[in-house]
Every structure is written in C-alpha cells, then in structure tokens.
Short mmCIF file of C-alpha atoms in Angstrom, two decimals:
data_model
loop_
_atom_site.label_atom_id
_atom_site.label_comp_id
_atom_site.label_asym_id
_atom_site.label_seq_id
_atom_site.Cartn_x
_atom_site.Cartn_y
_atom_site.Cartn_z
CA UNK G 119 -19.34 -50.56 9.03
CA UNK G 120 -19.24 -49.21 5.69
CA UNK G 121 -21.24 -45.88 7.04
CA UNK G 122 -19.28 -45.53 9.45
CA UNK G 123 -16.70 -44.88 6.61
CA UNK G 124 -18.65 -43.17 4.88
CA UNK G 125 -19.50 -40.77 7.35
CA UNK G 126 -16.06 -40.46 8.05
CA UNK G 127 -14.95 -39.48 5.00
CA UNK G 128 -17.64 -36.89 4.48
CA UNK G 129 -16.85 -35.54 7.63
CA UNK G 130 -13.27 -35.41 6.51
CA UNK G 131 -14.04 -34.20 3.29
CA UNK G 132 -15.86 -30.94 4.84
CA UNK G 133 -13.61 -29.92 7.47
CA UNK G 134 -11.04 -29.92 5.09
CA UNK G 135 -13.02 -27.95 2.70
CA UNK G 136 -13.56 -25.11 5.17
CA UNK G 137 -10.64 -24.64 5.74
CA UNK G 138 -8.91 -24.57 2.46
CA UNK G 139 -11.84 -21.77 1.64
CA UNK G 140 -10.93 -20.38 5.15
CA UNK G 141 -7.00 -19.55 3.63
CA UNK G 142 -7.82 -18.07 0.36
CA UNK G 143 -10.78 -15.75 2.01
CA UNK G 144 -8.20 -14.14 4.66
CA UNK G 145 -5.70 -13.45 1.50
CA UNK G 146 -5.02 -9.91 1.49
CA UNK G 147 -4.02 -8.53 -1.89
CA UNK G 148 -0.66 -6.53 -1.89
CA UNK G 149 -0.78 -2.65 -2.98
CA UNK G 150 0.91 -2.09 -5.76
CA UNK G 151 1.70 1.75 -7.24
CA UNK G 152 -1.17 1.92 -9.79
CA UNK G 153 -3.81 0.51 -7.65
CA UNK G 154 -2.89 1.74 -4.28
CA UNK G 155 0.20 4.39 -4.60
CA UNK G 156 -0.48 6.32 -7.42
CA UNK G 157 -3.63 7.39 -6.63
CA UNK G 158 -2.69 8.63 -3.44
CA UNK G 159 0.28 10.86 -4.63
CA UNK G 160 -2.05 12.17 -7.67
CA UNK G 161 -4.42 13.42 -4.75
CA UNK G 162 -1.56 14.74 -2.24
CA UNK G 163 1.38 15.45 -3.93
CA UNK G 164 -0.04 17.58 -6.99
CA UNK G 165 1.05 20.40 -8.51
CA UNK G 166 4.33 20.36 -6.65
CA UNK G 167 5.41 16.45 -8.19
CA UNK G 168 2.77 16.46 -10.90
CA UNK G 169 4.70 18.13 -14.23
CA UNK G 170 1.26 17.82 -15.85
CA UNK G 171 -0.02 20.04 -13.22
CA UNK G 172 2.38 22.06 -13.39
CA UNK G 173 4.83 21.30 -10.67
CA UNK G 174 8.83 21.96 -11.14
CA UNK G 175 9.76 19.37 -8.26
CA UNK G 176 11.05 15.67 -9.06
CA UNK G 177 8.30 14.06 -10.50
CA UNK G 178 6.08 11.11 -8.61
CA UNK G 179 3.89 10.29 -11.29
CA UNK G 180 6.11 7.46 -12.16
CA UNK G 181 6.74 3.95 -10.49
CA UNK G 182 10.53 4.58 -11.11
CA UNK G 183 11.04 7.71 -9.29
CA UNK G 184 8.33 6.36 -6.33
CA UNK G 185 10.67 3.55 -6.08
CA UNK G 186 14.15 4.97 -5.43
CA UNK G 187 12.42 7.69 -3.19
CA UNK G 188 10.21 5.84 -1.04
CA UNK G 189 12.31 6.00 1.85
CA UNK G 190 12.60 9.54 1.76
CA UNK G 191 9.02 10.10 1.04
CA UNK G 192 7.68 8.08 4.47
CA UNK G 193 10.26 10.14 6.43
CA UNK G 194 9.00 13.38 5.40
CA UNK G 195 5.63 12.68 5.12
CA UNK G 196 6.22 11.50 8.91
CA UNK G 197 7.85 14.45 9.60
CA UNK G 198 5.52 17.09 12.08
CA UNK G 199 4.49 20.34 9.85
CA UNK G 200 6.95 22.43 11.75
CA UNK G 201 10.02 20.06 11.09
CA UNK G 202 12.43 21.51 8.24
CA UNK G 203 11.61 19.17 4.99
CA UNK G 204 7.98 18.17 6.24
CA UNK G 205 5.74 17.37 3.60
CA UNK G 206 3.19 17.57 2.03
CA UNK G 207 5.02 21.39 1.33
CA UNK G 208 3.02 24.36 3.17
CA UNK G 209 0.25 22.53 4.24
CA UNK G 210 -0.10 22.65 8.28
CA UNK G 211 -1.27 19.34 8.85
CA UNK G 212 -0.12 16.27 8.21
CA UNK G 213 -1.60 13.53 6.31
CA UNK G 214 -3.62 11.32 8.03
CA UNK G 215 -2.23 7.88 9.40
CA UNK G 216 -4.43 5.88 6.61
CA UNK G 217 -2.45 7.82 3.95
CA UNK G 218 0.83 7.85 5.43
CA UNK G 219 0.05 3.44 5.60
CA UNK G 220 -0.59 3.75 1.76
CA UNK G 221 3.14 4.31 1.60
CA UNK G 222 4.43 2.04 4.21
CA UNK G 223 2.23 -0.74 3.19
CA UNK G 224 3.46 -0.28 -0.70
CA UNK G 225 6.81 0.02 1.08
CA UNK G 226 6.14 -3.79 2.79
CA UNK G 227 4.45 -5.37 0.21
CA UNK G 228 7.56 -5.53 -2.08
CA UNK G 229 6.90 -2.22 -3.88
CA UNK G 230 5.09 -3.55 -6.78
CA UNK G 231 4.23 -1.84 -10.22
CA UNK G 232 1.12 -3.09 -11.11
#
C-alpha cells in the first residue's frame, strides 16, 4: 500500500513539474523601446528623426517623443508610399510587415522604456 502512495505521489510530483516548466518556457518577453524600438527607428527613421545624423524633423531617438507619437507613427508607417504623409519619407516601399509589428507590438506590450 505504501507504494502505491508512493508512486502516486511521484507521479504527481512530475506532472506537476512539467507543467509549471511548461508556463515559464512559453513566456514571451515584452519589447520595450531600447531593446526592441529603438533599434528599429535608428535603422529606418535616420537622418530625417536622428538630430545626431543630422535630421531637422521631431526627434525619435527618445522614449518620450516615441511615446506620445506612437499612434501617429503606425498610421503612417501603414500608410501605402503614394498616400500623402506615408513614411518612411521618399522611400517607395514600405517597410516590411516584421518592422511595422516592432511598433505595434511595443504599442501592445504597454510601451515600455527599458
């Protein structure tokens, strides 16, 4: 009787484990504008929103502008290249859709700094 427990409770004891481990190995980190963001508009949006580089546009190389224009920013980078306001500015294609769900994703995830 008592390995019949025994068992039991081993048995317990590992499905539980697997699936505890299960969880944390489907967690998906959340972007955030250093890691995922920033990177991105360093790459796609320089000169024009770069002052470092020489751009004269409002600047995206900080989290605080980034933040209080994401809204705009996914609308015009959704925009086609022939739309008035499409961006990014005289370029004839757009970016590509795993770009374009750097934004939204940053967008979803809470729009977090670091």
């Amino acid at each position: 009787k008592k390995l019949y427990v025994f068992s039991a409770i081993a048995l317990l004891s590992l499905v539980l484990s697997y699936c505890s481990a299960s969880k944390k190995a489907a967690k998906i980190p959340k972007s955030t504008f250093a890691t995922s963001l920033e990177p991105v508009i360093q790459a796609k949006c320089s000169p024009c929103h770069i002052p470092s580089k020489g751009g004269n546009k409002k600047p995206f190389d900080n989290y605080a502008n980034v933040k209080t224009d994401i809204d705009e920013m996914v609308r015009r980078i959704n925009l086609n290249p022939t739309d008035k306001g499409f961006m990014p500015f005289r370029k004839s294609e757009k970016l590509t859709a795993d770009t374009i769900a750097v934004f939204t994703k940053w967008k979803e995830d809470g729009m977090l700094e670091n």
